[in-house]
């Protein structure tokens, strides 16, 4: 079973601060996806990173895929209350099918 | 807007009842999935389907079955509901090689 461990599990910071969320595995993934889930809703896809070392930016969010394709990070600059939610990383195993392995999740709260 | 629609947002069922959770997608996606989400356990895959009438077991299929008679519809069936099946159920669909689109979820309570 391929696992994706996320850290921290919980994070509560003030509006305007920066933060980084990590997603780590001992296994190689062909790509990694990041989702955000708000209370009472399903997860929503934010980004997919495909190439080892790839960096993608989505406004104040920066996503990076590790060179070895075993880890990823999400950095948020100047966090806003609208960033509050559960952040999930997910990926299909190397050479695998469409079935995603989901990370353990990071619950982020931004305090106004 | 592309959508995955789950038939109910909230359901309360009695122990032993047969429960049907319906999921419909309008994106012509070939892949569809059923997950349950529980605090501390994350998202766990119950069943998935790559094509009409095809299904494969996920990580926790016990007590569940599925049906995919049409490409756009994937149904999850709880044969005899039990209290340990109280959970948030999430349906998702995808085109091969792309990310998932999730429904809003069905919060099922079995009493």
mmCIF file of N, CA and C in Angstrom, chain B:
data_model
loop_
_atom_site.group_PDB
_atom_site.id
_atom_site.type_symbol
_atom_site.label_atom_id
_atom_site.label_comp_id
_atom_site.label_asym_id
_atom_site.label_seq_id
_atom_site.Cartn_x
_atom_site.Cartn_y
_atom_site.Cartn_z
ATOM 1 N N UNK B 1 -21.380 24.709 -16.233
ATOM 2 C CA UNK B 1 -20.457 24.128 -15.271
ATOM 3 C C UNK B 1 -20.549 22.609 -15.295
ATOM 4 N N UNK B 2 -19.412 21.942 -15.355
ATOM 5 C CA UNK B 2 -19.418 20.491 -15.308
ATOM 6 C C UNK B 2 -19.747 20.050 -13.900
ATOM 7 N N UNK B 3 -20.398 18.890 -13.806
ATOM 8 C CA UNK B 3 -20.907 18.537 -12.482
ATOM 9 C C UNK B 3 -20.907 17.048 -12.218
ATOM 10 N N UNK B 4 -20.707 16.730 -10.933
ATOM 11 C CA UNK B 4 -21.013 15.416 -10.393
ATOM 12 C C UNK B 4 -22.095 15.652 -9.358
ATOM 13 N N UNK B 5 -23.230 15.028 -9.562
ATOM 14 C CA UNK B 5 -24.390 15.259 -8.703
ATOM 15 C C UNK B 5 -24.710 14.020 -7.908
ATOM 16 N N UNK B 6 -24.751 14.179 -6.589
ATOM 17 C CA UNK B 6 -25.149 13.088 -5.713
ATOM 18 C C UNK B 6 -26.585 13.348 -5.276
ATOM 19 N N UNK B 7 -27.361 12.302 -5.272
ATOM 20 C CA UNK B 7 -28.819 12.461 -5.171
ATOM 21 C C UNK B 7 -29.268 13.073 -3.855
ATOM 22 N N UNK B 8 -28.561 12.800 -2.772
ATOM 23 C CA UNK B 8 -28.999 13.317 -1.471
ATOM 24 C C UNK B 8 -27.818 13.944 -0.751
ATOM 25 N N UNK B 9 -28.048 15.047 -0.046
ATOM 26 C CA UNK B 9 -26.987 15.624 0.788
ATOM 27 C C UNK B 9 -26.975 14.974 2.162
ATOM 28 N N UNK B 10 -28.153 14.636 2.678
ATOM 29 C CA UNK B 10 -28.279 14.007 3.988
ATOM 30 C C UNK B 10 -29.270 12.849 3.882
ATOM 31 N N UNK B 11 -28.926 11.746 4.560
ATOM 32 C CA UNK B 11 -29.810 10.582 4.617
ATOM 33 C C UNK B 11 -29.749 9.997 6.014
ATOM 34 N N UNK B 12 -30.902 9.570 6.516
ATOM 35 C CA UNK B 12 -30.959 8.828 7.770
ATOM 36 C C UNK B 12 -31.676 7.521 7.475
ATOM 37 N N UNK B 13 -31.008 6.414 7.759
ATOM 38 C CA UNK B 13 -31.574 5.096 7.487
ATOM 39 C C UNK B 13 -31.484 4.227 8.739
ATOM 40 N N UNK B 14 -32.324 3.209 8.775
ATOM 41 C CA UNK B 14 -32.323 2.293 9.903
ATOM 42 C C UNK B 14 -31.399 1.104 9.631
ATOM 43 N N UNK B 15 -30.854 0.554 10.681
ATOM 44 C CA UNK B 15 -30.027 -0.650 10.588
ATOM 45 C C UNK B 15 -30.783 -1.744 9.861
ATOM 46 N N UNK B 16 -30.106 -2.384 8.894
ATOM 47 C CA UNK B 16 -30.709 -3.472 8.137
ATOM 48 C C UNK B 16 -31.361 -3.049 6.838
ATOM 49 N N UNK B 17 -31.602 -1.758 6.662
ATOM 50 C CA UNK B 17 -32.207 -1.280 5.411
ATOM 51 C C UNK B 17 -31.237 -1.419 4.260
ATOM 52 N N UNK B 18 -31.762 -1.569 3.062
ATOM 53 C CA UNK B 18 -30.953 -1.502 1.841
ATOM 54 C C UNK B 18 -30.946 -0.046 1.391
ATOM 55 N N UNK B 19 -29.750 0.487 1.174
ATOM 56 C CA UNK B 19 -29.606 1.914 0.883
ATOM 57 C C UNK B 19 -28.965 2.090 -0.488
ATOM 58 N N UNK B 20 -29.531 2.986 -1.266
ATOM 59 C CA UNK B 20 -29.001 3.305 -2.591
ATOM 60 C C UNK B 20 -28.502 4.750 -2.601
ATOM 61 N N UNK B 21 -27.235 4.934 -2.973
ATOM 62 C CA UNK B 21 -26.680 6.270 -3.170
ATOM 63 C C UNK B 21 -26.394 6.422 -4.657
ATOM 64 N N UNK B 22 -26.976 7.487 -5.233
ATOM 65 C CA UNK B 22 -26.871 7.674 -6.676
ATOM 66 C C UNK B 22 -25.889 8.800 -6.990
ATOM 67 N N UNK B 23 -25.184 8.643 -8.102
ATOM 68 C CA UNK B 23 -24.219 9.641 -8.550
ATOM 69 C C UNK B 23 -24.320 9.752 -10.067
ATOM 70 N N UNK B 24 -24.436 10.969 -10.552
ATOM 71 C CA UNK B 24 -24.544 11.224 -11.989
ATOM 72 C C UNK B 24 -23.534 12.293 -12.375
ATOM 73 N N UNK B 25 -22.819 12.052 -13.502
ATOM 74 C CA UNK B 25 -21.878 13.053 -14.012
ATOM 75 C C UNK B 25 -22.230 13.393 -15.452
ATOM 76 N N UNK B 26 -22.000 14.673 -15.787
ATOM 77 C CA UNK B 26 -22.401 15.155 -17.108
ATOM 78 C C UNK B 26 -21.194 15.468 -17.993
ATOM 79 N N UNK B 27 -20.031 14.869 -17.692
ATOM 80 C CA UNK B 27 -18.798 15.217 -18.390
ATOM 81 C C UNK B 27 -18.313 14.112 -19.325
ATOM 82 N N UNK B 28 -19.113 13.055 -19.475
ATOM 83 C CA UNK B 28 -18.716 11.930 -20.329
ATOM 84 C C UNK B 28 -17.413 11.277 -19.862
ATOM 85 N N UNK B 29 -17.182 11.314 -18.549
ATOM 86 C CA UNK B 29 -15.979 10.699 -17.988
ATOM 87 C C UNK B 29 -16.119 9.192 -17.982
ATOM 88 N N UNK B 30 -15.014 8.494 -18.271
ATOM 89 C CA UNK B 30 -15.079 7.039 -18.289
ATOM 90 C C UNK B 30 -14.924 6.434 -16.893
ATOM 91 N N UNK B 31 -14.224 7.157 -15.996
ATOM 92 C CA UNK B 31 -13.926 6.618 -14.672
ATOM 93 C C UNK B 31 -14.828 7.217 -13.609
ATOM 94 N N UNK B 32 -15.344 6.369 -12.725
ATOM 95 C CA UNK B 32 -16.144 6.855 -11.603
ATOM 96 C C UNK B 32 -15.753 6.100 -10.341
ATOM 97 N N UNK B 33 -15.894 6.780 -9.193
ATOM 98 C CA UNK B 33 -15.365 6.281 -7.929
ATOM 99 C C UNK B 33 -16.349 6.573 -6.797
ATOM 100 N N UNK B 34 -16.339 5.679 -5.809
ATOM 101 C CA UNK B 34 -17.030 5.935 -4.546
ATOM 102 C C UNK B 34 -16.024 5.854 -3.404
ATOM 103 N N UNK B 35 -15.998 6.918 -2.584
ATOM 104 C CA UNK B 35 -15.160 6.984 -1.395
ATOM 105 C C UNK B 35 -16.056 7.211 -0.174
ATOM 106 N N UNK B 36 -15.527 6.829 0.976
ATOM 107 C CA UNK B 36 -16.092 7.314 2.212
ATOM 108 C C UNK B 36 -15.017 8.083 2.964
ATOM 109 N N UNK B 37 -15.469 9.100 3.702
ATOM 110 C CA UNK B 37 -14.533 9.967 4.415
ATOM 111 C C UNK B 37 -14.926 10.019 5.877
ATOM 112 N N UNK B 38 -13.993 9.633 6.722
ATOM 113 C CA UNK B 38 -14.231 9.602 8.152
ATOM 114 C C UNK B 38 -13.112 10.349 8.866
ATOM 115 N N UNK B 39 -13.439 11.053 9.968
ATOM 116 C CA UNK B 39 -12.409 11.787 10.705
ATOM 117 C C UNK B 39 -11.269 10.865 11.134
ATOM 118 N N UNK B 40 -10.067 11.299 10.870
ATOM 119 C CA UNK B 40 -8.895 10.528 11.258
ATOM 120 C C UNK B 40 -8.526 9.403 10.312
ATOM 121 N N UNK B 41 -9.406 9.076 9.389
ATOM 122 C CA UNK B 41 -9.132 7.975 8.453
ATOM 123 C C UNK B 41 -8.979 8.458 7.015
ATOM 124 N N UNK B 42 -9.339 9.693 6.756
ATOM 125 C CA UNK B 42 -9.177 10.234 5.405
ATOM 126 C C UNK B 42 -10.179 9.656 4.423
ATOM 127 N N UNK B 43 -9.830 9.737 3.147
ATOM 128 C CA UNK B 43 -10.674 9.199 2.080
ATOM 129 C C UNK B 43 -10.268 7.760 1.802
ATOM 130 N N UNK B 44 -11.241 6.874 1.835
ATOM 131 C CA UNK B 44 -10.984 5.465 1.558
ATOM 132 C C UNK B 44 -11.855 5.024 0.384
ATOM 133 N N UNK B 45 -11.223 4.350 -0.567
ATOM 134 C CA UNK B 45 -11.897 3.958 -1.799
ATOM 135 C C UNK B 45 -12.721 2.698 -1.570
ATOM 136 N N UNK B 46 -13.986 2.759 -1.958
ATOM 137 C CA UNK B 46 -14.879 1.613 -1.786
ATOM 138 C C UNK B 46 -14.916 0.776 -3.066
ATOM 139 N N UNK B 47 -15.274 1.409 -4.163
ATOM 140 C CA UNK B 47 -15.340 0.766 -5.476
ATOM 141 C C UNK B 47 -15.017 1.800 -6.537
ATOM 142 N N UNK B 48 -14.573 1.310 -7.688
ATOM 143 C CA UNK B 48 -14.437 2.186 -8.830
ATOM 144 C C UNK B 48 -14.786 1.446 -10.105
ATOM 145 N N UNK B 49 -14.980 2.236 -11.173
ATOM 146 C CA UNK B 49 -15.425 1.680 -12.450
ATOM 147 C C UNK B 49 -14.724 2.412 -13.578
ATOM 148 N N UNK B 50 -14.166 1.644 -14.512
ATOM 149 C CA UNK B 50 -13.495 2.234 -15.672
ATOM 150 C C UNK B 50 -14.396 2.323 -16.894
ATOM 151 N N UNK B 51 -15.522 1.633 -16.835
ATOM 152 C CA UNK B 51 -16.377 1.613 -18.014
ATOM 153 C C UNK B 51 -17.739 1.085 -17.582
ATOM 154 N N UNK B 52 -18.687 1.235 -18.474
ATOM 155 C CA UNK B 52 -20.035 0.732 -18.206
ATOM 156 C C UNK B 52 -19.955 -0.762 -17.901
ATOM 157 N N UNK B 53 -20.701 -1.172 -16.886
ATOM 158 C CA UNK B 53 -20.816 -2.555 -16.435
ATOM 159 C C UNK B 53 -19.511 -3.119 -15.884
ATOM 160 N N UNK B 54 -18.473 -2.306 -15.766
ATOM 161 C CA UNK B 54 -17.227 -2.784 -15.183
ATOM 162 C C UNK B 54 -17.050 -2.173 -13.807
ATOM 163 N N UNK B 55 -16.551 -2.962 -12.877
ATOM 164 C CA UNK B 55 -16.335 -2.477 -11.522
ATOM 165 C C UNK B 55 -15.140 -3.195 -10.921
ATOM 166 N N UNK B 56 -14.466 -2.491 -10.034
ATOM 167 C CA UNK B 56 -13.352 -3.113 -9.313
ATOM 168 C C UNK B 56 -13.437 -2.717 -7.852
ATOM 169 N N UNK B 57 -13.046 -3.625 -6.979
ATOM 170 C CA UNK B 57 -13.052 -3.345 -5.554
ATOM 171 C C UNK B 57 -11.943 -2.372 -5.206
ATOM 172 N N UNK B 58 -12.275 -1.487 -4.267
ATOM 173 C CA UNK B 58 -11.264 -0.605 -3.721
ATOM 174 C C UNK B 58 -10.684 -1.200 -2.459
ATOM 175 N N UNK B 59 -10.394 -0.346 -1.491
ATOM 176 C CA UNK B 59 -9.744 -0.791 -0.265
ATOM 177 C C UNK B 59 -10.713 -1.334 0.782
ATOM 178 N N UNK B 60 -11.971 -0.889 0.733
ATOM 179 C CA UNK B 60 -12.943 -1.292 1.767
ATOM 180 C C UNK B 60 -14.284 -1.653 1.131
ATOM 181 N N UNK B 61 -14.371 -2.692 0.314
ATOM 182 C CA UNK B 61 -15.624 -3.002 -0.380
ATOM 183 C C UNK B 61 -16.651 -3.776 0.449
ATOM 184 N N UNK B 62 -16.228 -4.283 1.609
ATOM 185 C CA UNK B 62 -17.123 -5.174 2.371
ATOM 186 C C UNK B 62 -18.384 -4.432 2.795
ATOM 187 N N UNK B 63 -19.541 -5.049 2.517
ATOM 188 C CA UNK B 63 -20.820 -4.463 2.898
ATOM 189 C C UNK B 63 -21.409 -3.550 1.840
ATOM 190 N N UNK B 64 -20.684 -3.382 0.730
ATOM 191 C CA UNK B 64 -21.121 -2.497 -0.354
ATOM 192 C C UNK B 64 -21.138 -3.253 -1.677
ATOM 193 N N UNK B 65 -21.964 -2.775 -2.591
ATOM 194 C CA UNK B 65 -21.896 -3.193 -3.982
ATOM 195 C C UNK B 65 -22.165 -1.954 -4.836
ATOM 196 N N UNK B 66 -21.918 -2.084 -6.144
ATOM 197 C CA UNK B 66 -22.083 -0.941 -7.042
ATOM 198 C C UNK B 66 -22.743 -1.405 -8.325
ATOM 199 N N UNK B 67 -23.258 -0.427 -9.059
ATOM 200 C CA UNK B 67 -23.882 -0.702 -10.342
ATOM 201 C C UNK B 67 -23.561 0.438 -11.281
ATOM 202 N N UNK B 68 -23.138 0.075 -12.498
ATOM 203 C CA UNK B 68 -22.920 1.102 -13.530
ATOM 204 C C UNK B 68 -23.505 0.582 -14.843
ATOM 205 N N UNK B 69 -24.771 0.847 -15.015
ATOM 206 C CA UNK B 69 -25.504 0.420 -16.212
ATOM 207 C C UNK B 69 -25.384 1.439 -17.345
ATOM 208 N N UNK B 70 -25.162 2.696 -16.995
ATOM 209 C CA UNK B 70 -24.962 3.757 -17.988
ATOM 210 C C UNK B 70 -23.694 4.520 -17.639
ATOM 211 N N UNK B 71 -23.061 5.086 -18.642
ATOM 212 C CA UNK B 71 -21.766 5.744 -18.439
ATOM 213 C C UNK B 71 -21.855 6.861 -17.410
ATOM 214 N N UNK B 72 -22.967 7.580 -17.392
ATOM 215 C CA UNK B 72 -23.056 8.761 -16.555
ATOM 216 C C UNK B 72 -23.476 8.467 -15.114
ATOM 217 N N UNK B 73 -23.870 7.243 -14.810
ATOM 218 C CA UNK B 73 -24.454 6.962 -13.506
ATOM 219 C C UNK B 73 -23.717 5.830 -12.802
ATOM 220 N N UNK B 74 -23.366 6.074 -11.526
ATOM 221 C CA UNK B 74 -22.649 5.066 -10.727
ATOM 222 C C UNK B 74 -23.331 5.017 -9.381
ATOM 223 N N UNK B 75 -23.919 3.879 -9.057
ATOM 224 C CA UNK B 75 -24.705 3.749 -7.831
ATOM 225 C C UNK B 75 -23.959 2.919 -6.803
ATOM 226 N N UNK B 76 -24.041 3.347 -5.575
ATOM 227 C CA UNK B 76 -23.460 2.608 -4.447
ATOM 228 C C UNK B 76 -24.614 2.025 -3.637
ATOM 229 N N UNK B 77 -24.504 0.744 -3.321
ATOM 230 C CA UNK B 77 -25.580 0.050 -2.605
ATOM 231 C C UNK B 77 -25.024 -0.502 -1.298
ATOM 232 N N UNK B 78 -25.705 -0.150 -0.223
ATOM 233 C CA UNK B 78 -25.418 -0.767 1.073
ATOM 234 C C UNK B 78 -26.449 -1.872 1.253
ATOM 235 N N UNK B 79 -25.995 -3.097 1.187
ATOM 236 C CA UNK B 79 -26.921 -4.240 1.146
ATOM 237 C C UNK B 79 -27.772 -4.332 2.405
ATOM 238 N N UNK B 80 -27.168 -4.107 3.561
ATOM 239 C CA UNK B 80 -27.872 -4.143 4.840
ATOM 240 C C UNK B 80 -27.155 -3.159 5.760
ATOM 241 N N UNK B 81 -27.684 -1.950 5.811
ATOM 242 C CA UNK B 81 -26.962 -0.867 6.474
ATOM 243 C C UNK B 81 -26.660 -1.193 7.944
ATOM 244 N N UNK B 82 -25.466 -0.802 8.360
ATOM 245 C CA UNK B 82 -25.075 -0.970 9.757
ATOM 246 C C UNK B 82 -24.557 0.361 10.284
ATOM 247 N N UNK B 83 -24.519 0.490 11.606
ATOM 248 C CA UNK B 83 -24.130 1.778 12.194
ATOM 249 C C UNK B 83 -22.698 2.162 11.838
ATOM 250 N N UNK B 84 -21.834 1.166 11.590
ATOM 251 C CA UNK B 84 -20.452 1.508 11.231
ATOM 252 C C UNK B 84 -20.323 1.997 9.792
ATOM 253 N N UNK B 85 -21.443 2.060 9.084
ATOM 254 C CA UNK B 85 -21.438 2.660 7.749
ATOM 255 C C UNK B 85 -21.910 4.117 7.774
ATOM 256 N N UNK B 86 -22.159 4.636 8.960
ATOM 257 C CA UNK B 86 -22.406 6.072 9.102
ATOM 258 C C UNK B 86 -21.151 6.810 8.686
ATOM 259 N N UNK B 87 -21.285 7.703 7.682
ATOM 260 C CA UNK B 87 -20.109 8.344 7.126
ATOM 261 C C UNK B 87 -20.525 9.391 6.098
ATOM 262 N N UNK B 88 -19.513 10.122 5.602
ATOM 263 C CA UNK B 88 -19.688 10.991 4.438
ATOM 264 C C UNK B 88 -19.269 10.190 3.211
ATOM 265 N N UNK B 89 -20.155 10.076 2.239
ATOM 266 C CA UNK B 89 -19.866 9.325 1.022
ATOM 267 C C UNK B 89 -19.656 10.307 -0.133
ATOM 268 N N UNK B 90 -18.536 10.142 -0.818
ATOM 269 C CA UNK B 90 -18.171 11.039 -1.913
ATOM 270 C C UNK B 90 -18.046 10.254 -3.205
ATOM 271 N N UNK B 91 -18.706 10.751 -4.233
ATOM 272 C CA UNK B 91 -18.586 10.198 -5.579
ATOM 273 C C UNK B 91 -17.665 11.100 -6.387
ATOM 274 N N UNK B 92 -16.885 10.523 -7.279
ATOM 275 C CA UNK B 92 -16.006 11.311 -8.132
ATOM 276 C C UNK B 92 -15.959 10.689 -9.517
ATOM 277 N N UNK B 93 -15.627 11.512 -10.496
ATOM 278 C CA UNK B 93 -15.412 11.002 -11.844
ATOM 279 C C UNK B 93 -14.146 11.620 -12.411
ATOM 280 N N UNK B 94 -13.585 10.960 -13.428
ATOM 281 C CA UNK B 94 -12.386 11.507 -14.064
ATOM 282 C C UNK B 94 -12.276 11.009 -15.492
ATOM 283 N N UNK B 95 -11.592 11.829 -16.290
ATOM 284 C CA UNK B 95 -11.148 11.373 -17.600
ATOM 285 C C UNK B 95 -9.747 10.814 -17.387
ATOM 286 N N UNK B 96 -9.412 9.748 -18.076
ATOM 287 C CA UNK B 96 -8.124 9.084 -17.876
ATOM 288 C C UNK B 96 -6.978 10.082 -17.975
ATOM 289 N N UNK B 97 -6.118 10.102 -16.949
ATOM 290 C CA UNK B 97 -4.968 10.997 -16.918
ATOM 291 C C UNK B 97 -5.242 12.364 -16.340
ATOM 292 N N UNK B 98 -6.481 12.600 -15.941
ATOM 293 C CA UNK B 98 -6.827 13.914 -15.381
ATOM 294 C C UNK B 98 -7.260 13.773 -13.924
ATOM 295 N N UNK B 99 -7.391 14.909 -13.246
ATOM 296 C CA UNK B 99 -7.827 14.897 -11.858
ATOM 297 C C UNK B 99 -9.295 14.553 -11.713
ATOM 298 N N UNK B 100 -9.666 14.349 -10.444
ATOM 299 C CA UNK B 100 -11.035 13.972 -10.131
ATOM 300 C C UNK B 100 -11.931 15.201 -10.011
ATOM 301 N N UNK B 101 -13.203 15.015 -10.391
ATOM 302 C CA UNK B 101 -14.252 15.967 -10.038
ATOM 303 C C UNK B 101 -15.161 15.265 -9.044
ATOM 304 N N UNK B 102 -15.319 15.862 -7.877
ATOM 305 C CA UNK B 102 -16.111 15.259 -6.815
ATOM 306 C C UNK B 102 -17.509 15.852 -6.756
ATOM 307 N N UNK B 103 -18.450 15.049 -6.280
ATOM 308 C CA UNK B 103 -19.753 15.571 -5.897
ATOM 309 C C UNK B 103 -19.672 16.238 -4.539
ATOM 310 N N UNK B 104 -20.789 16.776 -4.081
ATOM 311 C CA UNK B 104 -20.834 17.494 -2.805
ATOM 312 C C UNK B 104 -20.926 16.562 -1.604
ATOM 313 N N UNK B 105 -21.136 15.269 -1.874
ATOM 314 C CA UNK B 105 -21.163 14.307 -0.778
ATOM 315 C C UNK B 105 -22.557 14.018 -0.260
ATOM 316 N N UNK B 106 -22.697 12.834 0.307
ATOM 317 C CA UNK B 106 -23.917 12.435 1.011
ATOM 318 C C UNK B 106 -23.525 12.051 2.429
ATOM 319 N N UNK B 107 -24.108 12.764 3.384
ATOM 320 C CA UNK B 107 -23.823 12.410 4.779
ATOM 321 C C UNK B 107 -24.887 11.421 5.233
ATOM 322 N N UNK B 108 -24.479 10.174 5.410
ATOM 323 C CA UNK B 108 -25.390 9.090 5.769
ATOM 324 C C UNK B 108 -25.266 8.787 7.252
ATOM 325 N N UNK B 109 -26.405 8.743 7.912
ATOM 326 C CA UNK B 109 -26.463 8.318 9.305
ATOM 327 C C UNK B 109 -27.317 7.063 9.371
ATOM 328 N N UNK B 110 -26.755 6.002 9.975
ATOM 329 C CA UNK B 110 -27.496 4.756 10.159
ATOM 330 C C UNK B 110 -27.819 4.615 11.643
ATOM 331 N N UNK B 111 -29.105 4.519 11.945
ATOM 332 C CA UNK B 111 -29.513 4.472 13.359
ATOM 333 C C UNK B 111 -30.101 3.103 13.715
#
